[in-house]
Amino acid sequence: MSTPLPVESRQTSNVFHGALETLETAAAVGKIRPSVVQLLTSPRRILEMRLPITMDDGTLRVFTAYRVHYCDALGPARDGTRIRAGLGIDELKALALFMTIKHAVAHLPAGGAKGGIVADPDQLSRGELERLCRSFIRHLEPKGPWADVPGADIGTSAVTMGWMLDEYEQIMGLHSPAAINDKPPILGGSLGGAEATGRGVFLTILAMANRMGLDVSTSSAAVQGFGQVGGTVARLLHQTGCRVVAVSDIHGGVWSDAGLDIGALESHARDGGRLVEFTGAKRVSNDDVLVSECEILIPAAVQSVVHRKNAKDVRAILIAEGANGPVTPEAERELLDRGVTIIPDVVANCGSAIVCQFERAQGLTGSRWSLGKVNRRLERAIVGCLEETASAAGEMQTRSLRHAAWANALKRIEEAMLFRGWI
Ligand code: NAD
């Protein structure tokens, strides 16, 4: 008898199947040629690597790493590098497909990629992590800004991207800031990059709420995940006057009907505290946060958290997907039937993809943009994506903004494939 997969592996494997299901449905909605779907049901190429690392105690460990180039019809393959124990290839394939679509949704001249190393960064010393990141770049042999541009993701940060950029530049013997994204500003990273996704999610909530006649400043919200994305959304919502009634991290969450003090929770988390240890609010589980009594729900932690079993208990009327794939296709059907509006991940969380394009533009031209310029352009771009998606949903007569966004993206990819003579 085969051993059942751990829950996380099942979820990540499902997320790729879910992505392919969305691809097929959206292709039907957008009347996309079958040859495009055929080309997009698997990545263009996958590189699998073995990284030998000398650990601090002198022993040798060999880590597995991957880079998935999903589709580069619209431009150079681009996006994050995930370091996570138990990382699987299906997870990376799904994320690389999401990036392909996300770049197309945002009108960015970029293809979709994702890379990763199977390792628990918390179990590595700083030196071991640095050697691993440098080894990843040496084995990847990146060909520069016009081929494949790795960025950050879970388990990587501006610091790790700084090491990767340095390794690349040492190998090439030149400066090439556009070769790596999400690096520290002093090395050419964009101002506003760290907050871009959370700010983008917040801006799409404001724009959609406006369309729905919902006043965010008098509404309530719940946020799952209190990291770079969830923490930023919670703070920006709180600043508008919105009552943020529940937030959680991996250990659980806190709830207060009167609204939480997000500033105090941020300081608590910055000092290394778990949210459940925060005094002055009721402890709740991660699952409770998703079904909190509130108008706006932001799942901003991991994939597949709103599923067939709990979808009926979700009370929110507007869901903004901060994480990638947090609502399964089955749950989405149930929620749409109940009239819930879902801002899909490829629109809601494409803020970092947009600011990575700004980072690239600055890197290629040797210029520096002010934070005001970055945020103004981000707002224009992401609200434009939301509005375009909402109009397309009307024209295509679909209730699903996800299908409309994907269909729009697929049309652009189809056109690029046609002009390239691929189909
Ligand atoms: P992060 O590591 O900064 O924060 C993640 C948060 O989620 C933490 O509070 C963590 O404790 C919590 N968490 C982790 N596992 C959880 C679980 N199983 N249940 C509940 N909470 C859990 O990560 P982030 O950068 O904020 O990214 C959050 C999500 O958004 C990820 O899925 C990521 O892929 C996606 N995303 C991030 C960006 C970005 O620019 N950071 C862009 C697009 C999508």
Short mmCIF file of C-alpha atoms and ligand atoms in Angstrom, two decimals:
data_model
loop_
_atom_site.label_atom_id
_atom_site.label_comp_id
_atom_site.label_asym_id
_atom_site.label_seq_id
_atom_site.Cartn_x
_atom_site.Cartn_y
_atom_site.Cartn_z
CA MET A 1 0.00 0.00 0.00
CA SER A 2 1.38 3.42 -0.91
CA THR A 3 2.02 5.97 1.84
CA PRO A 4 -0.46 8.90 1.70
CA LEU A 5 1.09 12.22 0.72
CA PRO A 6 1.49 14.78 3.52
CA VAL A 7 -1.36 17.33 3.52
CA GLU A 8 0.93 20.10 2.22
CA SER A 9 2.08 17.99 -0.76
CA ARG A 10 -1.51 17.12 -1.62
CA GLN A 11 -2.47 20.79 -1.46
CA THR A 12 0.45 21.89 -3.65
CA SER A 13 -0.14 19.10 -6.15
CA ASN A 14 -3.81 20.12 -6.26
CA VAL A 15 -2.89 23.72 -6.87
CA PHE A 16 -1.31 22.79 -10.24
CA HIS A 17 -4.35 20.74 -11.20
CA GLY A 18 -6.52 23.66 -10.12
CA ALA A 19 -4.41 26.02 -12.27
CA LEU A 20 -4.84 23.76 -15.30
CA GLU A 21 -8.58 23.60 -14.67
CA THR A 22 -8.68 27.40 -14.61
CA LEU A 23 -6.60 27.50 -17.81
CA GLU A 24 -9.08 25.27 -19.65
CA THR A 25 -12.18 27.08 -18.40
CA ALA A 26 -10.73 30.52 -19.13
CA ALA A 27 -9.62 29.40 -22.59
CA ALA A 28 -13.22 28.36 -23.31
CA VAL A 29 -14.54 31.68 -21.96
CA GLY A 30 -12.04 33.65 -24.09
CA LYS A 31 -12.39 31.40 -27.16
CA ILE A 32 -8.64 30.70 -27.18
CA ARG A 33 -7.19 28.28 -29.75
CA PRO A 34 -6.66 24.73 -28.45
CA SER A 35 -2.99 24.88 -29.54
CA VAL A 36 -2.36 27.66 -26.97
CA VAL A 37 -3.88 25.53 -24.21
CA GLN A 38 -1.85 22.56 -25.41
CA LEU A 39 1.37 24.60 -25.17
CA LEU A 40 0.42 25.91 -21.72
CA THR A 41 -0.47 22.63 -20.05
CA SER A 42 3.19 22.04 -19.21
CA PRO A 43 6.28 24.23 -18.81
CA ARG A 44 8.55 25.06 -21.75
CA ARG A 45 11.54 23.77 -19.77
CA ILE A 46 12.44 22.59 -16.27
CA LEU A 47 15.98 22.57 -14.92
CA GLU A 48 16.70 20.26 -11.98
CA MET A 49 19.93 20.86 -10.09
CA ARG A 50 21.96 19.29 -7.28
CA LEU A 51 23.73 21.84 -5.11
CA PRO A 52 26.62 20.48 -3.00
CA ILE A 53 27.10 22.67 0.10
CA THR A 54 29.78 22.44 2.77
CA MET A 55 27.92 22.91 6.04
CA ASP A 56 29.41 24.80 9.00
CA ASP A 57 30.43 21.51 10.67
CA GLY A 58 32.47 20.51 7.59
CA THR A 59 30.03 17.87 6.29
CA LEU A 60 28.74 17.93 2.73
CA ARG A 61 25.00 18.14 2.00
CA VAL A 62 23.46 17.99 -1.42
CA PHE A 63 20.31 20.08 -1.97
CA THR A 64 17.87 19.71 -4.86
CA ALA A 65 16.88 22.87 -6.71
CA TYR A 66 14.71 23.70 -9.71
CA ARG A 67 13.99 26.45 -12.18
CA VAL A 68 10.79 26.28 -14.21
CA HIS A 69 10.44 28.42 -17.35
CA TYR A 70 6.74 28.15 -18.01
CA CYS A 71 6.23 30.32 -21.08
CA ASP A 72 8.31 33.15 -22.51
CA ALA A 73 6.13 34.16 -25.46
CA LEU A 74 5.71 37.69 -24.07
CA GLY A 75 9.27 38.27 -22.87
CA PRO A 76 12.13 37.00 -20.70
CA ALA A 77 11.18 34.42 -18.06
CA ARG A 78 10.85 36.14 -14.72
CA ASP A 79 10.00 35.63 -11.09
CA GLY A 80 10.65 34.27 -7.66
CA THR A 81 12.90 31.77 -5.94
CA ARG A 82 11.30 29.80 -3.12
CA ILE A 83 13.34 28.03 -0.41
CA ARG A 84 11.14 25.67 1.53
CA ALA A 85 11.40 22.18 3.05
CA GLY A 86 9.13 19.82 1.13
CA LEU A 87 9.05 22.07 -1.93
CA GLY A 88 7.66 20.09 -4.86
CA ILE A 89 7.90 20.51 -8.60
CA ASP A 90 4.09 20.74 -9.01
CA GLU A 91 4.06 23.73 -6.66
CA LEU A 92 6.70 25.46 -8.80
CA LYS A 93 4.92 24.58 -12.04
CA ALA A 94 1.69 26.09 -10.71
CA LEU A 95 3.45 29.24 -9.51
CA ALA A 96 5.31 29.61 -12.83
CA LEU A 97 2.01 29.30 -14.72
CA PHE A 98 0.43 31.91 -12.39
CA MET A 99 3.36 34.24 -13.16
CA THR A 100 2.92 33.73 -16.91
CA ILE A 101 -0.70 34.78 -16.57
CA LYS A 102 -0.02 37.55 -14.05
CA HIS A 103 2.56 39.25 -16.30
CA ALA A 104 0.13 39.08 -19.22
CA VAL A 105 -2.77 40.41 -17.08
CA ALA A 106 -0.61 43.40 -16.10
CA HIS A 107 0.52 44.04 -19.72
CA LEU A 108 4.14 43.35 -18.75
CA PRO A 109 6.61 42.23 -21.43
CA ALA A 110 7.67 39.19 -19.41
CA GLY A 111 7.23 35.45 -19.35
CA GLY A 112 6.57 33.34 -16.26
CA ALA A 113 9.13 31.42 -14.25
CA LYS A 114 9.64 30.13 -10.74
CA GLY A 115 12.61 28.51 -9.04
CA GLY A 116 13.30 26.97 -5.73
CA ILE A 117 15.55 25.03 -3.43
CA VAL A 118 14.32 22.17 -1.26
CA ALA A 119 15.63 23.28 2.14
CA ASP A 120 14.38 24.74 5.40
CA PRO A 121 16.01 28.18 5.63
CA ASP A 122 15.37 28.29 9.39
CA GLN A 123 17.65 25.26 9.82
CA LEU A 124 20.56 26.91 7.98
CA SER A 125 23.13 29.35 9.35
CA ARG A 126 23.52 32.65 7.53
CA GLY A 127 26.74 31.37 5.96
CA GLU A 128 25.10 28.12 4.80
CA LEU A 129 22.17 30.05 3.30
CA GLU A 130 24.56 32.38 1.48
CA ARG A 131 26.56 29.44 0.05
CA LEU A 132 23.29 27.81 -1.05
CA CYS A 133 22.08 30.98 -2.82
CA ARG A 134 25.42 31.50 -4.58
CA SER A 135 25.51 27.83 -5.60
CA PHE A 136 21.96 28.16 -7.01
CA ILE A 137 23.14 30.95 -9.31
CA ARG A 138 26.29 29.07 -10.39
CA HIS A 139 24.26 25.98 -11.28
CA LEU A 140 21.48 27.98 -12.94
CA GLU A 141 24.02 29.69 -15.24
CA PRO A 142 21.56 32.58 -15.86
CA LYS A 143 22.03 34.33 -19.18
CA GLY A 144 21.07 37.76 -17.89
CA PRO A 145 18.19 40.24 -18.00
CA TRP A 146 17.01 39.24 -21.47
CA ALA A 147 16.66 35.52 -20.67
CA ASP A 148 15.74 34.67 -17.07
CA VAL A 149 15.44 37.02 -14.08
CA PRO A 150 15.11 35.36 -10.65
CA GLY A 151 13.41 37.31 -7.86
CA ALA A 152 12.44 36.62 -4.23
CA ASP A 153 9.64 34.47 -2.83
CA ILE A 154 8.98 32.54 0.38
CA GLY A 155 12.30 31.80 2.13
CA THR A 156 14.23 34.39 0.12
CA SER A 157 14.55 38.13 0.70
CA ALA A 158 16.37 41.26 -0.41
CA VAL A 159 19.46 39.90 1.39
CA THR A 160 19.49 36.57 -0.48
CA MET A 161 18.83 38.39 -3.79
CA GLY A 162 21.80 40.66 -3.04
CA TRP A 163 24.04 37.56 -2.72
CA MET A 164 22.60 36.13 -5.95
CA LEU A 165 23.20 39.39 -7.83
CA ASP A 166 26.75 39.57 -6.51
CA GLU A 167 27.44 35.96 -7.57
CA TYR A 168 26.08 36.64 -11.06
CA GLU A 169 28.09 39.85 -11.43
CA GLN A 170 31.28 38.14 -10.15
CA ILE A 171 30.88 35.39 -12.76
CA MET A 172 30.17 37.84 -15.58
CA GLY A 173 32.73 40.44 -14.50
CA LEU A 174 30.26 43.29 -14.93
CA HIS A 175 27.46 45.14 -13.18
CA SER A 176 24.02 44.05 -14.31
CA PRO A 177 21.37 45.10 -11.76
CA ALA A 178 18.49 44.07 -14.03
CA ALA A 179 19.68 40.43 -13.90
CA ILE A 180 18.11 39.86 -10.45
CA ASN A 181 14.92 41.34 -8.99
CA ASP A 182 13.91 42.16 -5.40
CA LYS A 183 17.44 43.16 -4.40
CA PRO A 184 18.16 45.84 -1.76
CA PRO A 185 17.67 49.44 -3.01
CA ILE A 186 21.38 50.20 -2.56
CA LEU A 187 22.14 47.51 -5.19
CA GLY A 188 19.43 48.79 -7.55
CA GLY A 189 16.25 47.45 -5.98
CA SER A 190 13.16 49.63 -6.35
CA LEU A 191 11.82 51.74 -3.52
CA GLY A 192 8.36 50.47 -2.58
CA GLY A 193 9.23 46.94 -3.70
CA ALA A 194 8.77 45.29 -0.30
CA GLU A 195 5.26 46.73 0.16
CA ALA A 196 4.18 46.48 -3.47
CA THR A 197 2.05 43.34 -3.24
CA GLY A 198 0.21 44.35 -0.06
CA ARG A 199 -0.35 47.88 -1.40
CA GLY A 200 -1.62 46.43 -4.67
CA VAL A 201 -4.08 44.13 -2.86
CA PHE A 202 -5.32 47.11 -0.87
CA LEU A 203 -5.76 49.25 -4.02
CA THR A 204 -7.75 46.52 -5.78
CA ILE A 205 -9.99 46.21 -2.69
CA LEU A 206 -10.67 49.96 -2.78
CA ALA A 207 -11.43 49.91 -6.50
CA MET A 208 -13.70 46.85 -6.32
CA ALA A 209 -15.48 48.08 -3.18
CA ASN A 210 -16.17 51.31 -5.04
CA ARG A 211 -17.77 49.35 -7.89
CA MET A 212 -19.83 47.39 -5.34
CA GLY A 213 -20.96 50.51 -3.43
CA LEU A 214 -19.13 49.29 -0.33
CA ASP A 215 -17.45 51.91 1.87
CA VAL A 216 -14.16 50.36 3.03
CA SER A 217 -13.72 52.96 5.78
CA THR A 218 -16.88 51.71 7.53
CA SER A 219 -16.44 48.02 6.68
CA SER A 220 -14.74 45.17 8.53
CA ALA A 221 -12.02 42.83 7.29
CA ALA A 222 -10.16 39.64 8.24
CA VAL A 223 -6.63 38.82 7.07
CA GLN A 224 -5.01 35.39 7.10
CA GLY A 225 -1.20 35.68 7.07
CA PHE A 226 0.52 38.61 8.72
CA GLY A 227 3.72 38.76 6.67
CA GLN A 228 4.86 41.09 3.93
CA VAL A 229 1.51 40.90 2.10
CA GLY A 230 -1.05 40.39 4.89
CA GLY A 231 0.66 42.79 7.31
CA THR A 232 0.75 45.58 4.71
CA VAL A 233 -2.91 45.10 3.69
CA ALA A 234 -4.02 45.02 7.33
CA ARG A 235 -2.12 48.26 8.07
CA LEU A 236 -3.42 50.11 5.00
CA LEU A 237 -7.01 48.99 5.66
CA HIS A 238 -6.70 50.00 9.32
CA GLN A 239 -5.39 53.43 8.22
CA THR A 240 -8.52 54.03 6.13
CA GLY A 241 -10.70 53.42 9.19
CA CYS A 242 -11.68 49.87 8.22
CA ARG A 243 -12.24 47.63 11.26
CA VAL A 244 -9.73 44.78 10.92
CA VAL A 245 -11.42 42.22 13.18
CA ALA A 246 -9.13 39.19 12.72
CA VAL A 247 -5.55 38.47 11.68
CA SER A 248 -3.44 35.31 11.92
CA ASP A 249 0.01 33.91 11.32
CA ILE A 250 1.07 30.27 11.00
CA HIS A 251 0.47 29.66 14.73
CA GLY A 252 -3.11 31.01 14.82
CA GLY A 253 -4.75 34.38 15.18
CA VAL A 254 -6.55 36.99 17.21
CA TRP A 255 -10.01 38.48 16.88
CA SER A 256 -11.78 41.56 18.21
CA ASP A 257 -15.21 42.70 17.09
CA ALA A 258 -14.25 46.29 17.91
CA GLY A 259 -11.27 46.07 15.54
CA LEU A 260 -7.65 45.18 16.30
CA ASP A 261 -4.82 47.63 16.99
CA ILE A 262 -2.80 46.77 13.87
CA GLY A 263 0.13 49.04 14.81
CA ALA A 264 0.49 47.25 18.16
CA LEU A 265 0.23 43.84 16.46
CA GLU A 266 2.93 44.85 13.95
CA SER A 267 5.31 45.85 16.76
CA HIS A 268 4.48 42.61 18.58
CA ALA A 269 5.26 40.57 15.43
CA ARG A 270 8.41 42.62 14.69
CA ASP A 271 9.69 41.74 18.18
CA GLY A 272 9.29 38.06 17.28
CA GLY A 273 5.97 37.51 19.10
CA ARG A 274 3.32 35.13 17.81
CA LEU A 275 -0.05 36.78 17.18
CA VAL A 276 -1.81 34.31 19.51
CA GLU A 277 0.36 35.63 22.36
CA PHE A 278 -0.95 39.20 21.84
CA THR A 279 -2.99 40.30 24.86
CA GLY A 280 -6.22 42.26 24.59
CA ALA A 281 -7.84 40.18 21.85
CA LYS A 282 -9.49 36.77 21.69
CA ARG A 283 -7.42 33.86 20.36
CA VAL A 284 -8.79 32.15 17.27
CA SER A 285 -7.57 29.47 14.89
CA ASN A 286 -6.44 30.08 11.35
CA ASP A 287 -9.64 28.44 10.10
CA ASP A 288 -11.77 30.75 12.29
CA VAL A 289 -10.20 33.80 10.64
CA LEU A 290 -11.47 32.67 7.23
CA VAL A 291 -15.06 32.45 8.44
CA SER A 292 -15.05 35.61 10.59
CA GLU A 293 -18.07 37.90 10.48
CA CYS A 294 -16.76 40.62 8.15
CA GLU A 295 -17.31 42.15 4.70
CA ILE A 296 -13.79 41.72 3.30
CA LEU A 297 -11.59 38.61 3.55
CA ILE A 298 -7.93 38.58 2.53
CA PRO A 299 -6.30 35.14 2.50
CA ALA A 300 -2.63 36.15 2.35
CA ALA A 301 -0.74 33.09 3.59
CA VAL A 302 -0.82 29.88 1.53
CA GLN A 303 -2.79 28.16 -1.23
CA SER A 304 -6.05 26.15 -1.04
CA VAL A 305 -7.21 27.45 2.36
CA VAL A 306 -10.77 28.18 1.20
CA HIS A 307 -12.02 24.85 -0.10
CA ARG A 308 -15.12 22.76 -0.68
CA LYS A 309 -15.65 22.12 3.03
CA ASN A 310 -15.40 25.65 4.47
CA ALA A 311 -16.60 27.78 1.51
CA LYS A 312 -20.21 27.71 2.73
CA ASP A 313 -19.11 29.21 6.08
CA VAL A 314 -17.30 32.21 4.61
CA ARG A 315 -19.28 35.36 5.54
CA ALA A 316 -17.34 37.97 3.56
CA ILE A 317 -18.93 39.48 0.44
CA LEU A 318 -15.57 40.48 -1.06
CA ILE A 319 -12.48 38.26 -1.10
CA ALA A 320 -9.11 39.59 -2.28
CA GLU A 321 -6.57 36.84 -2.91
CA GLY A 322 -3.28 38.02 -1.41
CA ALA A 323 -1.77 34.52 -1.62
CA ASN A 324 -1.55 32.53 -4.84
CA GLY A 325 -4.44 30.11 -5.27
CA PRO A 326 -6.00 30.41 -1.78
CA VAL A 327 -9.53 29.65 -3.08
CA THR A 328 -9.92 26.28 -4.81
CA PRO A 329 -12.00 26.09 -8.02
CA GLU A 330 -14.76 24.14 -6.20
CA ALA A 331 -14.93 26.76 -3.45
CA GLU A 332 -14.99 29.55 -6.03
CA ARG A 333 -18.07 28.02 -7.71
CA GLU A 334 -19.88 27.84 -4.37
CA LEU A 335 -18.92 31.43 -3.45
CA LEU A 336 -19.90 32.87 -6.83
CA ASP A 337 -23.26 31.11 -6.55
CA ARG A 338 -23.78 33.01 -3.30
CA GLY A 339 -22.87 36.32 -4.97
CA VAL A 340 -19.47 36.72 -3.32
CA THR A 341 -17.00 38.81 -5.36
CA ILE A 342 -13.48 37.36 -5.63
CA ILE A 343 -10.58 39.50 -6.81
CA PRO A 344 -8.33 36.75 -8.19
CA ASP A 345 -4.67 36.42 -7.26
CA VAL A 346 -3.46 37.25 -10.77
CA VAL A 347 -5.01 40.71 -10.35
CA ALA A 348 -4.99 41.29 -6.58
CA ASN A 349 -1.39 40.32 -5.91
CA CYS A 350 0.28 41.41 -9.16
CA GLY A 351 1.70 44.53 -7.45
CA SER A 352 5.15 42.99 -6.97
CA ALA A 353 5.23 41.87 -10.63
CA ILE A 354 4.48 45.48 -11.64
CA VAL A 355 7.12 46.97 -9.33
CA CYS A 356 9.63 44.33 -10.53
CA GLN A 357 9.08 45.80 -13.99
CA PHE A 358 9.85 49.25 -12.52
CA GLU A 359 12.95 47.76 -10.88
CA ARG A 360 14.01 46.33 -14.22
CA ALA A 361 13.43 49.66 -15.99
CA GLN A 362 15.60 51.41 -13.39
CA GLY A 363 18.28 48.70 -13.67
CA LEU A 364 18.44 48.83 -17.45
CA THR A 365 18.61 52.63 -17.58
CA GLY A 366 20.71 53.27 -14.48
CA SER A 367 18.00 55.53 -13.01
CA ARG A 368 16.37 55.85 -9.57
CA TRP A 369 12.65 56.48 -9.10
CA SER A 370 11.20 58.16 -6.01
CA LEU A 371 8.78 56.23 -3.78
CA GLY A 372 6.01 58.62 -4.85
CA LYS A 373 6.61 57.84 -8.52
CA VAL A 374 6.64 54.07 -7.86
CA ASN A 375 3.41 54.16 -5.84
CA ARG A 376 1.59 56.44 -8.30
CA ARG A 377 2.51 54.21 -11.25
CA LEU A 378 1.63 51.08 -9.27
CA GLU A 379 -1.82 52.48 -8.48
CA ARG A 380 -2.47 53.43 -12.10
CA ALA A 381 -1.35 50.03 -13.37
CA ILE A 382 -3.11 47.78 -10.87
CA VAL A 383 -6.40 49.68 -10.79
CA GLY A 384 -6.27 49.57 -14.60
CA CYS A 385 -5.92 45.75 -14.44
CA LEU A 386 -8.88 45.50 -12.08
CA GLU A 387 -11.10 47.73 -14.20
CA GLU A 388 -10.12 45.95 -17.41
CA THR A 389 -10.85 42.56 -15.80
CA ALA A 390 -14.24 43.68 -14.50
CA SER A 391 -15.21 45.03 -17.96
CA ALA A 392 -14.01 41.83 -19.64
CA ALA A 393 -16.11 39.74 -17.23
CA GLY A 394 -19.16 41.72 -18.36
CA GLU A 395 -18.32 41.32 -22.06
CA MET A 396 -17.54 37.61 -21.71
CA GLN A 397 -20.65 37.09 -19.58
CA THR A 398 -18.80 35.32 -16.80
CA ARG A 399 -19.27 35.95 -13.08
CA SER A 400 -15.70 34.83 -12.46
CA LEU A 401 -13.18 37.66 -12.50
CA ARG A 402 -10.53 34.94 -12.49
CA HIS A 403 -11.75 33.48 -15.77
CA ALA A 404 -12.02 36.96 -17.28
CA ALA A 405 -8.48 37.90 -16.18
CA TRP A 406 -7.02 34.62 -17.46
CA ALA A 407 -8.95 34.89 -20.74
CA ASN A 408 -7.56 38.41 -21.30
CA ALA A 409 -4.05 37.17 -20.50
CA LEU A 410 -4.43 34.16 -22.80
CA LYS A 411 -5.48 36.43 -25.67
CA ARG A 412 -2.23 38.38 -25.33
CA ILE A 413 -0.16 35.20 -25.09
CA GLU A 414 -2.01 33.75 -28.08
CA GLU A 415 -1.25 36.85 -30.14
CA ALA A 416 2.45 36.68 -29.20
CA MET A 417 2.57 32.96 -30.07
CA LEU A 418 0.93 33.67 -33.43
CA PHE A 419 3.41 36.39 -34.34
CA ARG A 420 6.27 34.13 -33.23
CA GLY A 421 4.92 31.42 -35.50
CA TRP A 422 4.58 28.92 -32.61
CA ILE A 423 0.98 28.07 -33.38
P1 NAD B 1 5.58 36.03 4.46
O1 NAD B 1 6.48 34.86 4.67
O2 NAD B 1 6.10 37.40 4.66
O3 NAD B 1 4.28 35.88 5.39
C1 NAD B 1 3.49 34.75 5.37
C2 NAD B 1 2.52 34.84 6.54
O4 NAD B 1 1.64 33.72 6.48
C3 NAD B 1 3.18 34.76 7.90
O5 NAD B 1 2.44 35.54 8.83
C4 NAD B 1 3.09 33.29 8.25
O6 NAD B 1 3.15 33.04 9.65
C5 NAD B 1 1.72 32.96 7.68
N1 NAD B 1 1.55 31.55 7.33
C6 NAD B 1 2.44 30.73 6.76
N2 NAD B 1 1.91 29.49 6.61
C7 NAD B 1 0.65 29.57 7.08
C8 NAD B 1 -0.41 28.65 7.18
N3 NAD B 1 -0.26 27.38 6.79
N4 NAD B 1 -1.58 29.09 7.70
C9 NAD B 1 -1.73 30.37 8.09
N5 NAD B 1 -0.76 31.28 8.03
C10 NAD B 1 0.41 30.90 7.53
O7 NAD B 1 4.99 35.84 2.99
P2 NAD B 1 4.36 36.96 2.08
O8 NAD B 1 5.44 37.55 1.23
O9 NAD B 1 3.48 37.83 2.89
O10 NAD B 1 3.49 36.07 1.08
C11 NAD B 1 2.22 35.56 1.49
C12 NAD B 1 1.58 34.85 0.31
O11 NAD B 1 1.44 35.76 -0.77
C13 NAD B 1 2.39 33.67 -0.24
O12 NAD B 1 1.49 32.68 -0.66
C14 NAD B 1 3.10 34.25 -1.44
O13 NAD B 1 3.38 33.27 -2.42
C15 NAD B 1 2.04 35.22 -1.94
N6 NAD B 1 2.59 36.32 -2.72
C16 NAD B 1 3.54 37.12 -2.20
C17 NAD B 1 4.05 38.15 -2.96
C18 NAD B 1 5.08 39.09 -2.39
O14 NAD B 1 5.49 40.01 -3.11
N7 NAD B 1 5.53 38.92 -1.16
C19 NAD B 1 3.60 38.36 -4.28
C20 NAD B 1 2.57 37.54 -4.76
C21 NAD B 1 2.09 36.51 -3.98
#
